[in-house]
Amino acid sequence: MSERQKIGVLGATGSVGCNVLDLINSQPERFEIEYLTGGKNVDLLIHQARTYCPKYVVIQDESKFSILKDALSSLPIEIHAGDQAIADITTIKTDRVVASIVGVAGLRPILNAIPHTKIIAIANKEPLVAAGSLVMEKAAQHGTKILPVDSEHNAIFQVFEEHNRAYIKRIVLTASGGPFRTWSKEKIAAATIQDSLKHPNWTMGQKISVDSATLVNKSLELIEAHHLFSMSQDKIDIVIHPQSIIHSLVEYEDGSYLAQLGAADMRTPLAYALSWPHRMQTSGARLDLLSSPALTFEDVDHEKFPSVNLARKCLKAGQAACIAFNAANEVAVDAFLNERIGFRDILPIIEKALQNQNVMPLSDLESILEQDRSVRAAAQSYIV
Ligand code: NAD
Ligand code: MG
């Protein structure tokens, strides 16, 4: 590759964002950073801006604007702050954007980026859950490639033979089962924040860690897979694979399973999303076949983890239900992490939001965000 690729990173200060910058740092001849965005962690954003010297840096938290501006005043970097500024920055032309904001907050920036970039590497699953059709249709219209970063979807992408779509029997998403796989229902109900954040195999941001503990993460991933691969949900299965070595599989009609394997290190799927259609070297963890544990598989225990079946119902019910499932979960997880509710309250809040939502016509981004806001308000009202 002769010219350096211009990269935009949304959510640079997060767990995925830091892994992206680690990869970019290892191959400066290949990439240059056009813009970085962060939420509240101004110190890390300042450090990243000094290290990578992007053209633009945007912080979501407007109260941190002057700290950021002062710290970077000697560098040729344009600084902005606020939600609108994050949405606007994605209209800067790039070769690739990595979308790694957490939550539906990443939806508008992703949609705005589509006409101005060739490739979007999407880690940010919540926008696909709430507005997958809108994102995929807009990307198709503009010829922008959507590359999955989520390890399961990245694995499927690597082995999904589009030309043999008619012979794909099913997609199998693997799931570690989270920290409570072997816990009793009663013990799970009393789980603490610390317990929920102890993922057995992956180190990730707080929200996705709690989602992995409820298995809501796998439920969101089911909806994500439906949109990314245009597959009906009856062709998407979930299997618990506690070792997190096989990251997902595609089963073909001839009896073949194609799978992608690797260590549980996000730098592997991220490297693929940064270098596709080529590959790149990474310094990430490697899978050593000879010392790897035996690979085991189990069915999901739906009695202990009802969220997967709930997500299936939402997919059947339609987009409004998927928006509600995601929005209520975002509210409930935030409340749990702020010690306002217990772990046992997360699923009931989602269920209640699904029962009580007022469905508005969903024609465009604004109506989707309005629906999202209305579910959030309702979900907040269930938290006393
Ligand atoms: P994180 O919490 O570590 O980082 C989130 C990033 O988004 C941070 O930069 C934060 O400052 C920013 N942010 C938060 N709220 C924002 C807002 N309202 N507006 C703008 N920016 C905001 O999360 P993460 O673990 O890196 O996950 C990011 C996304 O990637 C999530 O959607 C998650 O489900 C998905 N994902 C993460 C992993 C992982 O290994 N961490 C794996 C697969 C998928
Ligand atoms: Mg995943």
Short mmCIF file of C-alpha atoms and ligand atoms in Angstrom, two decimals:
data_model
loop_
_atom_site.label_atom_id
_atom_site.label_comp_id
_atom_site.label_asym_id
_atom_site.label_seq_id
_atom_site.Cartn_x
_atom_site.Cartn_y
_atom_site.Cartn_z
CA MET A 1 0.00 0.00 0.00
CA SER A 2 1.57 3.27 -1.07
CA GLU A 3 -0.49 6.07 0.49
CA ARG A 4 -1.31 6.26 4.16
CA GLN A 5 -4.98 5.69 4.92
CA LYS A 6 -6.88 8.49 6.63
CA ILE A 7 -8.70 7.12 9.69
CA GLY A 8 -11.41 8.61 11.89
CA VAL A 9 -11.88 7.06 15.34
CA LEU A 10 -15.19 7.59 17.15
CA GLY A 11 -14.93 6.66 20.83
CA ALA A 12 -11.11 6.68 20.82
CA THR A 13 -10.80 6.71 24.61
CA GLY A 14 -12.75 3.48 25.12
CA SER A 15 -11.62 -0.12 25.26
CA VAL A 16 -12.05 -0.68 21.50
CA GLY A 17 -10.72 2.80 20.67
CA CYS A 18 -7.49 2.20 22.61
CA ASN A 19 -6.98 -1.11 20.81
CA VAL A 20 -7.43 0.63 17.45
CA LEU A 21 -4.84 3.25 18.35
CA ASP A 22 -2.47 0.53 19.53
CA LEU A 23 -2.70 -1.11 16.09
CA ILE A 24 -2.29 2.18 14.26
CA ASN A 25 0.69 3.04 16.43
CA SER A 26 2.39 -0.19 15.38
CA GLN A 27 2.19 0.72 11.66
CA PRO A 28 2.48 4.48 11.27
CA GLU A 29 3.55 4.07 7.65
CA ARG A 30 0.12 2.64 6.89
CA PHE A 31 -2.28 4.98 8.70
CA GLU A 32 -2.75 8.60 9.64
CA ILE A 33 -5.43 9.85 12.00
CA GLU A 34 -7.84 12.43 10.67
CA TYR A 35 -9.98 12.78 13.80
CA LEU A 36 -10.40 11.37 17.30
CA THR A 37 -13.48 11.69 19.48
CA GLY A 38 -13.93 10.95 23.17
CA GLY A 39 -16.69 11.20 25.77
CA LYS A 40 -15.52 12.49 29.16
CA ASN A 41 -11.97 11.24 29.69
CA VAL A 42 -10.18 14.45 28.75
CA ASP A 43 -6.76 13.38 30.09
CA LEU A 44 -6.64 10.31 27.88
CA LEU A 45 -7.93 12.26 24.88
CA ILE A 46 -5.18 14.87 25.40
CA HIS A 47 -2.58 12.11 25.60
CA GLN A 48 -3.92 10.48 22.42
CA ALA A 49 -4.03 13.81 20.57
CA ARG A 50 -0.41 14.55 21.51
CA THR A 51 0.68 11.07 20.42
CA TYR A 52 -1.17 10.90 17.07
CA CYS A 53 -1.55 14.58 16.17
CA PRO A 54 -4.87 14.22 14.32
CA LYS A 55 -6.33 17.16 12.40
CA TYR A 56 -9.40 17.29 14.65
CA VAL A 57 -10.23 16.26 18.21
CA VAL A 58 -13.77 16.34 19.59
CA ILE A 59 -14.92 15.77 23.16
CA GLN A 60 -18.56 15.03 23.88
CA ASP A 61 -18.50 16.60 27.35
CA GLU A 62 -18.64 20.35 26.66
CA SER A 63 -17.49 21.21 30.19
CA LYS A 64 -14.06 19.76 29.28
CA PHE A 65 -13.63 21.88 26.13
CA SER A 66 -11.35 24.54 27.63
CA ILE A 67 -9.09 21.97 29.35
CA LEU A 68 -8.69 20.18 26.02
CA LYS A 69 -8.14 23.38 24.06
CA ASP A 70 -5.53 24.74 26.49
CA ALA A 71 -3.62 21.46 26.63
CA LEU A 72 -3.39 21.21 22.83
CA SER A 73 -2.92 24.92 22.06
CA SER A 74 0.64 24.47 20.79
CA LEU A 75 -0.39 21.82 18.25
CA PRO A 76 -2.05 22.31 14.84
CA ILE A 77 -5.25 20.54 15.96
CA GLU A 78 -8.79 21.89 15.61
CA ILE A 79 -10.78 21.27 18.80
CA HIS A 80 -14.55 20.95 19.19
CA ALA A 81 -17.00 19.80 21.84
CA GLY A 82 -20.56 18.47 22.14
CA ASP A 83 -22.85 15.89 20.55
CA GLN A 84 -23.43 17.98 17.44
CA ALA A 85 -19.68 18.45 16.95
CA ILE A 86 -19.19 14.66 17.05
CA ALA A 87 -21.94 14.20 14.50
CA ASP A 88 -20.43 16.96 12.32
CA ILE A 89 -16.84 15.74 12.41
CA THR A 90 -17.80 12.58 10.58
CA THR A 91 -18.57 14.64 7.47
CA ILE A 92 -14.78 15.06 7.08
CA LYS A 93 -13.52 12.83 4.28
CA THR A 94 -11.66 9.68 5.38
CA ASP A 95 -10.72 6.27 4.01
CA ARG A 96 -11.97 4.39 7.07
CA VAL A 97 -13.94 5.22 10.18
CA VAL A 98 -13.88 3.04 13.28
CA ALA A 99 -17.20 3.39 15.12
CA SER A 100 -16.53 2.53 18.76
CA ILE A 101 -18.79 4.83 20.76
CA VAL A 102 -20.93 2.90 23.24
CA GLY A 103 -24.71 2.98 22.85
CA VAL A 104 -27.20 4.48 20.46
CA ALA A 105 -25.30 7.77 20.87
CA GLY A 106 -23.13 6.45 18.03
CA LEU A 107 -26.00 6.25 15.52
CA ARG A 108 -26.04 9.79 14.12
CA PRO A 109 -22.23 9.95 13.69
CA ILE A 110 -22.30 6.61 11.83
CA LEU A 111 -25.07 7.76 9.48
CA ASN A 112 -23.33 11.07 8.88
CA ALA A 113 -20.05 9.31 8.11
CA ILE A 114 -21.46 7.01 5.44
CA PRO A 115 -21.31 9.42 2.47
CA HIS A 116 -17.83 10.64 3.45
CA THR A 117 -15.86 7.44 3.89
CA LYS A 118 -15.22 4.24 1.97
CA ILE A 119 -15.34 1.84 4.90
CA ILE A 120 -16.92 1.90 8.35
CA ALA A 121 -15.57 -0.64 10.83
CA ILE A 122 -18.47 -0.98 13.29
CA ALA A 123 -17.89 -2.14 16.86
CA ASN A 124 -20.78 -0.02 18.12
CA LYS A 125 -23.60 -2.61 18.01
CA GLU A 126 -26.45 -0.60 19.58
CA PRO A 127 -27.04 1.59 16.46
CA LEU A 128 -27.37 -1.58 14.37
CA VAL A 129 -29.90 -2.98 16.84
CA ALA A 130 -31.98 0.22 16.81
CA ALA A 131 -31.58 1.17 13.16
CA GLY A 132 -29.85 -1.67 11.29
CA SER A 133 -31.94 -1.33 8.13
CA LEU A 134 -31.37 2.43 7.92
CA VAL A 135 -27.59 2.03 8.37
CA MET A 136 -27.26 -0.84 5.88
CA GLU A 137 -29.51 0.82 3.27
CA LYS A 138 -27.67 4.14 3.45
CA ALA A 139 -24.33 2.34 3.21
CA ALA A 140 -25.52 0.43 0.13
CA GLN A 141 -26.75 3.66 -1.47
CA HIS A 142 -23.35 5.30 -1.06
CA GLY A 143 -21.26 2.21 -1.79
CA THR A 144 -19.74 2.37 1.70
CA LYS A 145 -18.56 -0.97 3.05
CA ILE A 146 -19.70 -1.89 6.56
CA LEU A 147 -17.14 -4.14 8.26
CA PRO A 148 -18.07 -5.84 11.52
CA VAL A 149 -15.61 -5.48 14.41
CA ASP A 150 -17.59 -7.37 17.04
CA SER A 151 -15.50 -10.55 17.29
CA GLU A 152 -18.37 -12.92 16.42
CA HIS A 153 -19.52 -10.90 13.43
CA ASN A 154 -15.98 -10.31 12.28
CA ALA A 155 -15.47 -14.10 12.42
CA ILE A 156 -18.62 -14.69 10.37
CA PHE A 157 -17.56 -12.01 7.89
CA GLN A 158 -14.26 -13.85 7.39
CA VAL A 159 -15.99 -17.14 6.48
CA PHE A 160 -19.29 -16.01 4.93
CA GLU A 161 -19.22 -16.95 1.23
CA GLU A 162 -21.59 -14.42 -0.29
CA HIS A 163 -21.57 -16.28 -3.61
CA ASN A 164 -22.78 -19.39 -1.76
CA ARG A 165 -25.45 -17.57 0.25
CA ALA A 166 -28.10 -20.03 -0.99
CA TYR A 167 -26.10 -22.88 0.57
CA ILE A 168 -25.71 -21.29 3.98
CA LYS A 169 -27.70 -23.39 6.42
CA ARG A 170 -27.15 -21.19 9.46
CA ILE A 171 -24.88 -18.83 11.31
CA VAL A 172 -23.75 -19.94 14.77
CA LEU A 173 -22.80 -17.15 17.15
CA THR A 174 -20.62 -18.39 19.98
CA ALA A 175 -20.95 -16.93 23.48
CA SER A 176 -18.65 -17.37 26.45
CA GLY A 177 -21.67 -17.49 28.74
CA GLY A 178 -20.31 -14.59 30.78
CA PRO A 179 -19.20 -14.58 34.42
CA PHE A 180 -22.43 -16.19 35.70
CA ARG A 181 -22.64 -19.18 33.37
CA THR A 182 -22.18 -21.66 36.21
CA TRP A 183 -23.98 -19.63 38.91
CA SER A 184 -27.43 -20.55 40.23
CA LYS A 185 -30.39 -18.30 39.41
CA GLU A 186 -30.52 -17.16 43.06
CA LYS A 187 -26.82 -16.30 43.16
CA ILE A 188 -27.07 -14.40 39.86
CA ALA A 189 -29.97 -12.32 41.23
CA ALA A 190 -27.69 -11.01 44.00
CA ALA A 191 -24.65 -10.35 41.77
CA THR A 192 -22.70 -7.17 42.49
CA ILE A 193 -21.22 -4.66 40.05
CA GLN A 194 -17.78 -6.14 40.63
CA ASP A 195 -19.03 -9.68 39.93
CA SER A 196 -20.63 -8.54 36.67
CA LEU A 197 -17.53 -6.77 35.43
CA LYS A 198 -15.35 -9.89 35.79
CA HIS A 199 -15.66 -11.29 32.28
CA PRO A 200 -13.95 -14.70 32.08
CA ASN A 201 -12.15 -14.09 28.75
CA TRP A 202 -12.39 -10.51 27.48
CA THR A 203 -11.39 -7.10 28.88
CA MET A 204 -13.98 -4.58 27.73
CA GLY A 205 -15.88 -1.41 28.67
CA GLN A 206 -18.31 -1.52 31.60
CA LYS A 207 -21.57 -1.52 29.66
CA ILE A 208 -20.70 -4.45 27.39
CA SER A 209 -19.30 -6.35 30.38
CA VAL A 210 -22.63 -6.09 32.22
CA ASP A 211 -24.41 -6.99 28.96
CA SER A 212 -22.26 -10.13 28.77
CA ALA A 213 -23.28 -11.05 32.31
CA THR A 214 -27.03 -10.80 31.48
CA LEU A 215 -26.43 -12.31 28.01
CA VAL A 216 -28.11 -9.17 26.64
CA ASN A 217 -24.87 -8.74 24.71
CA LYS A 218 -25.54 -11.97 22.80
CA SER A 219 -29.14 -10.89 22.34
CA LEU A 220 -28.01 -7.59 20.81
CA GLU A 221 -25.55 -9.57 18.68
CA LEU A 222 -28.37 -11.73 17.34
CA ILE A 223 -30.13 -8.60 16.04
CA GLU A 224 -26.79 -7.18 14.86
CA ALA A 225 -26.08 -10.37 12.86
CA HIS A 226 -29.54 -10.28 11.30
CA HIS A 227 -28.81 -6.83 9.86
CA LEU A 228 -25.13 -7.25 8.98
CA PHE A 229 -25.61 -10.49 7.07
CA SER A 230 -29.20 -10.06 5.98
CA MET A 231 -30.16 -13.41 7.51
CA SER A 232 -33.52 -14.27 9.05
CA GLN A 233 -33.32 -15.08 12.74
CA ASP A 234 -34.36 -18.71 12.25
CA LYS A 235 -30.99 -19.13 10.53
CA ILE A 236 -29.03 -17.64 13.43
CA ASP A 237 -28.25 -19.83 16.42
CA ILE A 238 -26.35 -19.19 19.64
CA VAL A 239 -24.07 -21.74 21.28
CA ILE A 240 -22.20 -21.34 24.56
CA HIS A 241 -18.49 -21.92 24.06
CA PRO A 242 -16.80 -20.99 27.35
CA GLN A 243 -13.23 -20.95 25.98
CA SER A 244 -13.92 -18.10 23.48
CA ILE A 245 -11.54 -19.63 20.92
CA ILE A 246 -13.96 -20.25 18.06
CA HIS A 247 -15.36 -16.78 17.54
CA SER A 248 -18.35 -17.94 15.44
CA LEU A 249 -19.20 -20.30 12.58
CA VAL A 250 -21.11 -20.58 9.34
CA GLU A 251 -22.69 -23.95 8.56
CA TYR A 252 -23.15 -24.80 4.86
CA GLU A 253 -25.67 -27.19 3.31
CA ASP A 254 -22.90 -29.64 2.35
CA GLY A 255 -22.14 -30.27 6.03
CA SER A 256 -19.09 -28.00 6.24
CA TYR A 257 -18.65 -25.58 9.09
CA LEU A 258 -16.30 -22.67 8.44
CA ALA A 259 -15.07 -20.91 11.56
CA GLN A 260 -12.56 -18.31 12.64
CA LEU A 261 -10.39 -19.08 15.67
CA GLY A 262 -8.01 -16.97 17.67
CA ALA A 263 -7.07 -15.69 21.11
CA ALA A 264 -9.61 -13.48 22.87
CA ASP A 265 -7.94 -10.23 21.80
CA MET A 266 -9.92 -7.49 20.02
CA ARG A 267 -6.81 -6.50 18.10
CA THR A 268 -7.33 -9.50 15.80
CA PRO A 269 -10.82 -8.56 14.50
CA LEU A 270 -9.83 -4.88 14.56
CA ALA A 271 -6.73 -5.58 12.47
CA TYR A 272 -8.90 -7.32 9.90
CA ALA A 273 -11.33 -4.40 9.85
CA LEU A 274 -8.43 -1.94 9.47
CA SER A 275 -6.64 -3.83 6.70
CA TRP A 276 -9.44 -5.56 4.77
CA PRO A 277 -9.31 -6.78 2.01
CA HIS A 278 -5.69 -7.38 3.03
CA ARG A 279 -4.30 -8.40 6.41
CA MET A 280 -1.80 -6.89 8.80
CA GLN A 281 0.55 -8.00 11.52
CA THR A 282 -0.44 -7.41 15.13
CA SER A 283 1.29 -7.75 18.45
CA GLY A 284 -1.91 -9.10 19.98
CA ALA A 285 -2.25 -12.35 21.94
CA ARG A 286 -1.84 -15.52 19.86
CA LEU A 287 -3.72 -18.78 20.13
CA ASP A 288 -1.33 -21.62 20.96
CA LEU A 289 -3.11 -24.75 19.75
CA LEU A 290 -0.97 -27.13 21.80
CA SER A 291 -1.66 -25.41 25.09
CA SER A 292 -5.25 -24.44 24.36
CA PRO A 293 -7.97 -25.91 26.58
CA ALA A 294 -10.39 -28.48 25.15
CA LEU A 295 -13.17 -26.80 23.18
CA THR A 296 -16.61 -27.35 24.67
CA PHE A 297 -20.13 -26.29 23.66
CA GLU A 298 -23.41 -26.01 25.54
CA ASP A 299 -26.91 -24.78 24.89
CA VAL A 300 -28.02 -21.42 26.34
CA ASP A 301 -29.83 -21.82 29.67
CA HIS A 302 -32.91 -19.75 28.82
CA GLU A 303 -34.32 -20.15 32.31
CA LYS A 304 -31.32 -18.32 33.80
CA PHE A 305 -30.81 -15.96 30.84
CA PRO A 306 -34.19 -14.99 29.35
CA SER A 307 -32.81 -12.12 27.26
CA VAL A 308 -32.00 -14.21 24.17
CA ASN A 309 -35.61 -15.32 23.70
CA LEU A 310 -36.74 -11.77 24.42
CA ALA A 311 -34.53 -10.51 21.58
CA ARG A 312 -35.99 -13.13 19.27
CA LYS A 313 -39.48 -11.85 20.11
CA CYS A 314 -38.31 -8.29 19.41
CA LEU A 315 -36.98 -9.28 16.00
CA LYS A 316 -40.37 -10.81 15.19
CA ALA A 317 -42.25 -7.77 16.52
CA GLY A 318 -40.19 -5.30 14.48
CA GLN A 319 -37.95 -2.27 14.76
CA ALA A 320 -39.82 -0.46 17.56
CA ALA A 321 -39.37 -3.46 19.84
CA CYS A 322 -35.64 -3.66 19.01
CA ILE A 323 -35.27 0.06 19.79
CA ALA A 324 -37.08 -0.46 23.10
CA PHE A 325 -35.03 -3.53 24.02
CA ASN A 326 -31.81 -1.60 23.50
CA ALA A 327 -32.91 1.70 25.05
CA ALA A 328 -34.35 0.13 28.19
CA ASN A 329 -31.20 -1.96 28.58
CA GLU A 330 -28.98 1.13 28.27
CA VAL A 331 -30.99 2.85 31.00
CA ALA A 332 -31.06 -0.22 33.25
CA VAL A 333 -27.32 -0.96 32.92
CA ASP A 334 -26.48 2.66 33.67
CA ALA A 335 -28.73 2.54 36.76
CA PHE A 336 -27.09 -0.73 37.85
CA LEU A 337 -23.59 0.70 37.43
CA ASN A 338 -24.66 3.73 39.49
CA GLU A 339 -26.01 1.50 42.26
CA ARG A 340 -29.60 2.60 41.73
CA ILE A 341 -30.91 -0.92 40.99
CA GLY A 342 -29.72 -4.48 41.52
CA PHE A 343 -28.58 -6.94 38.84
CA ARG A 344 -31.92 -8.78 39.16
CA ASP A 345 -33.80 -5.59 38.11
CA ILE A 346 -32.19 -5.22 34.67
CA LEU A 347 -34.29 -7.74 32.72
CA PRO A 348 -37.64 -6.76 34.32
CA ILE A 349 -37.03 -3.14 33.27
CA ILE A 350 -36.51 -4.25 29.67
CA GLU A 351 -39.60 -6.45 29.81
CA LYS A 352 -41.74 -3.66 31.26
CA ALA A 353 -40.51 -1.17 28.64
CA LEU A 354 -41.41 -3.65 25.90
CA GLN A 355 -44.91 -4.12 27.28
CA ASN A 356 -45.65 -0.43 27.70
CA GLN A 357 -44.09 1.30 24.72
CA ASN A 358 -46.10 3.61 22.48
CA VAL A 359 -45.08 2.82 18.94
CA MET A 360 -44.69 5.82 16.68
CA PRO A 361 -44.20 5.59 12.90
CA LEU A 362 -40.49 4.98 12.27
CA SER A 363 -39.64 6.56 8.96
CA ASP A 364 -36.26 8.20 9.51
CA LEU A 365 -33.45 8.90 11.98
CA GLU A 366 -35.39 11.55 13.91
CA SER A 367 -38.37 9.26 14.51
CA ILE A 368 -36.04 6.44 15.60
CA LEU A 369 -34.30 8.74 18.08
CA GLU A 370 -37.68 10.02 19.31
CA GLN A 371 -38.82 6.43 19.93
CA ASP A 372 -35.54 5.75 21.73
CA ARG A 373 -36.01 8.85 23.93
CA SER A 374 -39.58 7.93 24.80
CA VAL A 375 -38.56 4.41 25.92
CA ARG A 376 -35.66 5.85 27.96
CA ALA A 377 -38.03 8.21 29.77
CA ALA A 378 -40.41 5.35 30.53
CA ALA A 379 -37.57 3.08 31.69
CA GLN A 380 -36.26 5.85 33.97
CA SER A 381 -39.69 6.14 35.54
CA TYR A 382 -39.57 2.44 36.58
CA ILE A 383 -36.42 3.14 38.59
CA VAL A 384 -37.43 4.51 41.95
P1 NAD B 1 -16.09 1.97 26.41
O1 NAD B 1 -17.08 2.38 27.40
O2 NAD B 1 -14.78 1.44 26.86
O3 NAD B 1 -15.79 3.17 25.38
C1 NAD B 1 -16.83 3.92 24.80
C2 NAD B 1 -16.31 5.13 24.07
O4 NAD B 1 -17.43 5.94 23.68
C3 NAD B 1 -15.42 6.04 24.93
O5 NAD B 1 -14.49 6.70 24.09
C4 NAD B 1 -16.41 7.05 25.49
O6 NAD B 1 -15.81 8.24 25.89
C5 NAD B 1 -17.31 7.25 24.29
N1 NAD B 1 -18.65 7.70 24.64
C6 NAD B 1 -19.44 7.24 25.63
N2 NAD B 1 -20.63 7.87 25.62
C7 NAD B 1 -20.58 8.74 24.58
C8 NAD B 1 -21.52 9.67 24.03
N3 NAD B 1 -22.73 9.83 24.57
N4 NAD B 1 -21.15 10.38 22.96
C9 NAD B 1 -19.92 10.25 22.42
N5 NAD B 1 -18.99 9.38 22.89
C10 NAD B 1 -19.34 8.64 23.95
O7 NAD B 1 -16.83 0.88 25.47
P2 NAD B 1 -16.16 -0.28 24.60
O8 NAD B 1 -16.07 -1.51 25.42
O9 NAD B 1 -14.95 0.22 23.89
O10 NAD B 1 -17.32 -0.55 23.54
C11 NAD B 1 -17.60 0.35 22.49
C12 NAD B 1 -18.63 -0.29 21.56
O11 NAD B 1 -18.04 -1.44 20.95
C13 NAD B 1 -19.87 -0.79 22.28
O12 NAD B 1 -20.99 -0.62 21.44
C14 NAD B 1 -19.60 -2.29 22.48
O13 NAD B 1 -20.78 -3.06 22.53
C15 NAD B 1 -18.80 -2.61 21.23
N6 NAD B 1 -17.86 -3.74 21.39
C16 NAD B 1 -16.87 -3.65 22.30
C17 NAD B 1 -15.98 -4.72 22.45
C18 NAD B 1 -14.85 -4.64 23.45
O14 NAD B 1 -13.98 -5.50 23.43
N7 NAD B 1 -14.78 -3.65 24.31
C19 NAD B 1 -16.14 -5.87 21.69
C20 NAD B 1 -17.18 -5.92 20.76
C21 NAD B 1 -18.04 -4.84 20.61
MG MG B 2 -19.12 -9.83 20.63
#
